Tab-separated table of C-alpha atoms and ligand atoms in Angstrom:
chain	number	residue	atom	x	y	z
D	1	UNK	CA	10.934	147.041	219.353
D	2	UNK	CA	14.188	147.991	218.836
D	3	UNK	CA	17.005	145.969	217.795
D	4	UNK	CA	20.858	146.688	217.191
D	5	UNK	CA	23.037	144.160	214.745
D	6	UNK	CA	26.571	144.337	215.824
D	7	UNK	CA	28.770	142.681	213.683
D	8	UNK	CA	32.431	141.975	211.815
D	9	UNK	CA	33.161	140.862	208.133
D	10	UNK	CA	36.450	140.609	206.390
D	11	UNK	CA	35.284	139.569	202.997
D	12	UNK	CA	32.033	141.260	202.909
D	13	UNK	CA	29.577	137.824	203.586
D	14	UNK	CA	28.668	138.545	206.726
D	15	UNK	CA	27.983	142.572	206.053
D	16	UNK	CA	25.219	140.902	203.295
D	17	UNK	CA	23.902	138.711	205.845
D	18	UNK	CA	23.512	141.066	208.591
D	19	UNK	CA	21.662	143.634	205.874
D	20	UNK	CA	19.372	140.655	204.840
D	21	UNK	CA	18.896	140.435	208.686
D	22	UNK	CA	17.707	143.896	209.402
D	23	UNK	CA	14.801	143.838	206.473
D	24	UNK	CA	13.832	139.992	208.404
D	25	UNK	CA	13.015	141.700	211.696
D	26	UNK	CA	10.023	143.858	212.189
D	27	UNK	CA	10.642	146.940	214.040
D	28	UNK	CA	13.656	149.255	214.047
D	29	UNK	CA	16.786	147.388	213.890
D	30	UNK	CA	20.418	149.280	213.545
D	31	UNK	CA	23.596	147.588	212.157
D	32	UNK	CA	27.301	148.494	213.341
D	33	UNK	CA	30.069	147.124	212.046
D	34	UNK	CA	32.428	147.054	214.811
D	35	UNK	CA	35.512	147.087	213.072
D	36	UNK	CA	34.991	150.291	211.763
D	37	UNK	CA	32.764	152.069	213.890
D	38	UNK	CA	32.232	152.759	217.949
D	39	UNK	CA	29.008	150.479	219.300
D	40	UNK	CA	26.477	153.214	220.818
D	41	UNK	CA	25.388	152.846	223.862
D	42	UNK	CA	23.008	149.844	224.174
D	43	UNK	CA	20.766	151.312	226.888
D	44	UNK	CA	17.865	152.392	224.204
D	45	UNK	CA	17.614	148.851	222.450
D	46	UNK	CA	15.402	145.838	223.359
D	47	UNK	CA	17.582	143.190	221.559
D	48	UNK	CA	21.236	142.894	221.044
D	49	UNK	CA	22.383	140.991	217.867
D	50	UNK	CA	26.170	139.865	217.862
D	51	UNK	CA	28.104	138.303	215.330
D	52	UNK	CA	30.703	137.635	212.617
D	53	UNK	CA	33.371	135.340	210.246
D	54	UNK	CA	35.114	132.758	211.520
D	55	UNK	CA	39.015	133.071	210.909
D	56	UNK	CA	40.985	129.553	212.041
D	57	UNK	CA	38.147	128.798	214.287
D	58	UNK	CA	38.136	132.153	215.848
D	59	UNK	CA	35.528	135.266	215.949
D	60	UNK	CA	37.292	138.913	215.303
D	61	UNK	CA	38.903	139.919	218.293
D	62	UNK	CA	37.484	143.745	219.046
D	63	UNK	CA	33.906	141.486	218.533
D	64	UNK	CA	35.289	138.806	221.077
D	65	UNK	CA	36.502	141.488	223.320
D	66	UNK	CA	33.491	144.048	223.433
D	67	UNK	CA	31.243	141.057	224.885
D	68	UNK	CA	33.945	140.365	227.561
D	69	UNK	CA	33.917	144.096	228.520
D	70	UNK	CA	30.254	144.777	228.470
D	71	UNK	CA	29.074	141.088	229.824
D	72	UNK	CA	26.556	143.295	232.626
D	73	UNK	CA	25.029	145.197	229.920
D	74	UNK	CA	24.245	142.792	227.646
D	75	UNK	CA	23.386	140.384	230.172
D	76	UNK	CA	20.419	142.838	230.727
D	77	UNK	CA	19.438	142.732	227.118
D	78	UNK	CA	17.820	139.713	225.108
D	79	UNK	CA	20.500	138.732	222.907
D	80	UNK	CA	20.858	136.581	219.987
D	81	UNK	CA	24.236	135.446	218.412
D	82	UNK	CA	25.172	133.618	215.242
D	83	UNK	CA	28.547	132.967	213.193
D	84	UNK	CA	29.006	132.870	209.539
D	85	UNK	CA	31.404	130.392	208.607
D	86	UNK	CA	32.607	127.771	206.043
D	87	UNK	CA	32.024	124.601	208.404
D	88	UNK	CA	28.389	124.662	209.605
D	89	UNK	CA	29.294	121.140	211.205
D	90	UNK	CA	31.782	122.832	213.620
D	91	UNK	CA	29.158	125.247	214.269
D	92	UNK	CA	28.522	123.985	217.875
D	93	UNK	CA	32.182	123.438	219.173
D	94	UNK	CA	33.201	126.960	217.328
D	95	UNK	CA	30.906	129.131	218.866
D	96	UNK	CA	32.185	127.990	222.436
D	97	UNK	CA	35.588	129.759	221.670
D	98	UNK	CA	33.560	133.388	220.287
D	99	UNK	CA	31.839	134.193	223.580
D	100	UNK	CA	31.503	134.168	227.035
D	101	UNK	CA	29.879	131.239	228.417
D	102	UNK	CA	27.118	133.439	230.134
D	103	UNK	CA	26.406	135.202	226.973
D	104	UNK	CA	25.714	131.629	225.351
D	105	UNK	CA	23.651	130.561	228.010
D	106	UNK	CA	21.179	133.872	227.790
D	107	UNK	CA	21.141	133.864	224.439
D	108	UNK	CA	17.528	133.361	223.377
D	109	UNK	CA	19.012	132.057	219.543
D	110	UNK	CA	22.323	131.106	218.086
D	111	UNK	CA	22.506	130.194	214.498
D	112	UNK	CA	25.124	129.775	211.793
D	113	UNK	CA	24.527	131.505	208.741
D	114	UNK	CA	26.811	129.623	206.188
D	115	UNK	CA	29.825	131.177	204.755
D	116	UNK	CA	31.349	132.105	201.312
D	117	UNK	CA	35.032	132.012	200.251
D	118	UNK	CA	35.472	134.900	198.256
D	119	UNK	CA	38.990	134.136	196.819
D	120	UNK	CA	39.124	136.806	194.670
D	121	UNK	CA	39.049	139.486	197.195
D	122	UNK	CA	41.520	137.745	199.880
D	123	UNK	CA	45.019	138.091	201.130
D	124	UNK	CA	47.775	135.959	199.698
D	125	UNK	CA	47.832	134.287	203.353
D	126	UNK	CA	44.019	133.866	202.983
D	127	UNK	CA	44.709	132.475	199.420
D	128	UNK	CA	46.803	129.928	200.587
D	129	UNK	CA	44.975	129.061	204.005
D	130	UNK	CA	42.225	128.825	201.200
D	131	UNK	CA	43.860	126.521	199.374
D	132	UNK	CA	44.647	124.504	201.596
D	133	UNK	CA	41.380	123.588	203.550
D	134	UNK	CA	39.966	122.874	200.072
D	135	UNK	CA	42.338	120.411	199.412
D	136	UNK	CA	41.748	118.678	202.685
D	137	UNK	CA	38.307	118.995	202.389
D	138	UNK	CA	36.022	116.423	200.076
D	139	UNK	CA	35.886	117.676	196.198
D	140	UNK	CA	32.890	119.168	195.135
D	141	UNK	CA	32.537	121.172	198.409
D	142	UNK	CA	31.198	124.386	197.341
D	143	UNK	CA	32.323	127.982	197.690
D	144	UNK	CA	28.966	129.257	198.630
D	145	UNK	CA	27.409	128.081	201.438
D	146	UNK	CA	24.578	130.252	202.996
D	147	UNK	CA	21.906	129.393	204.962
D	148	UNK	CA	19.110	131.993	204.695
D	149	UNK	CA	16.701	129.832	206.726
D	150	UNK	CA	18.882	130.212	209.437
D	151	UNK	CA	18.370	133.776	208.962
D	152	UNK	CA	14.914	133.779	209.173
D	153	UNK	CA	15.147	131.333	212.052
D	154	UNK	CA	16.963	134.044	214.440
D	155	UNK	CA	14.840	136.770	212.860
D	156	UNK	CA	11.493	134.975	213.888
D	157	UNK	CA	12.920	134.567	217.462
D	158	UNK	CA	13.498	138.251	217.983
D	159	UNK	CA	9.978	138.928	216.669
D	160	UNK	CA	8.471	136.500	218.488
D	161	UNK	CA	9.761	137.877	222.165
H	1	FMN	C1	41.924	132.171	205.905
H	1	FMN	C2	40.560	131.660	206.213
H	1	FMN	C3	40.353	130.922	207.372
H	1	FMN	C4	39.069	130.428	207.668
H	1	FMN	N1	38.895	129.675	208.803
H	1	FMN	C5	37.682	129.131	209.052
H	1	FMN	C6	37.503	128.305	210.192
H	1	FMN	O1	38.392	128.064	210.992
H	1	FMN	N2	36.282	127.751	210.386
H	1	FMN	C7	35.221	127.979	209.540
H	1	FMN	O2	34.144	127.438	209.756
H	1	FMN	N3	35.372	128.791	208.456
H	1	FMN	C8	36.565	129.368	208.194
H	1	FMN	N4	36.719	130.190	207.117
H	1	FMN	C9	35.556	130.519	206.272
H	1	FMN	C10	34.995	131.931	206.573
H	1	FMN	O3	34.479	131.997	207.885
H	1	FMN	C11	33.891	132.236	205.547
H	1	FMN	O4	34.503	132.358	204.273
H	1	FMN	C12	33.059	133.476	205.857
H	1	FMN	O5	31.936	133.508	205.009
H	1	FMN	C13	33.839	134.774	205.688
H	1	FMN	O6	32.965	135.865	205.951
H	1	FMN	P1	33.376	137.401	205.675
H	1	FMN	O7	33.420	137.576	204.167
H	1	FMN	O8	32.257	138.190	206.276
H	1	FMN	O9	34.672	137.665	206.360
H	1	FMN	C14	37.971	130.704	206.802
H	1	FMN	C15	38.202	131.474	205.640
H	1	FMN	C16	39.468	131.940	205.344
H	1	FMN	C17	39.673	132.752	204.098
């Protein structure tokens, strides 16, 4: 079985959570990271793995765009898709505005993965957007939020078929 990650991460989460990923699945899997690198041709792979960070409710755009372009391809492949952001309860509604509708109806799993806010590292617009969802939100919410089972969920799908 062969498998090919494609993904996009501004802060580095989602690069962690895609290499997690690959040592979850048995078989070959690849990883691109789309943002910096052209995605190979997906003829030779058996599964198709797309997904990234969630920016004011959106996916990256070259991410957003390469599944709009290559909808007949992929459509061919068995595809699973997940999103790592920092509201899991959105997760449903949010993943409606990443991809096309027929990729979300073949896809065999969709999971969220969690997200982290890594302050530190981020813009002084992402500082600010930062602050400013943390204020809304309810004190206490945490800066980490991962979910590895969710990893293991998609991971245990693409074995499994
Ligand atoms: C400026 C900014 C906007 C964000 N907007 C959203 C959002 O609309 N919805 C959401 O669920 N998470 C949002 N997040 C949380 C990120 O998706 C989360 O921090 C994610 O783990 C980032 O992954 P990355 O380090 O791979 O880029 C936002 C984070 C920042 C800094």
């Amino acid at each position: 079985m062969k498998a090919l990650i494609i993904y996009a991460s501004t802060y580095g989460y989602t690069k962690e959570c895609v290499e997690k990923l690959k040592k979850l699945i048995d078989g070959d899997a690849s990883i691109t990271n789309i943002k910096t690198t052209d995605v190979p041709s997906i003829e030779e792979f058996d599964h198709i793995i797309i997904g990234g960070s969630i920016y004011m409710g959106q996916i990256n755009k070259k991410l957003k765009e390469y599944c709009i372009t290559n909808i007949n391809q992929l459509l061919n492949k068995k595809i699973a898709l997940f999103l790592c952001c920092g509201l899991p309860e959105n997760f449903d509604e949010t993943i409606k505005n990443c991809f096309p509708k027929e990729l979300l109806e073949a896809a065999i799993a969709k999971e969220c993965f969690g997200g982290e806010l890594r302050t530190e590292k981020m813009s002084l617009a992402h500082k600010m957007i930062t602050g400013l969802m943390q204020r809304a939100s309810k004190p206490g919410t945490p800066e980490t939020m991962g979910l590895p089972e969710n990893m293991t969920k998609l991971a245990e799908r693409i074995n499994n078929i």
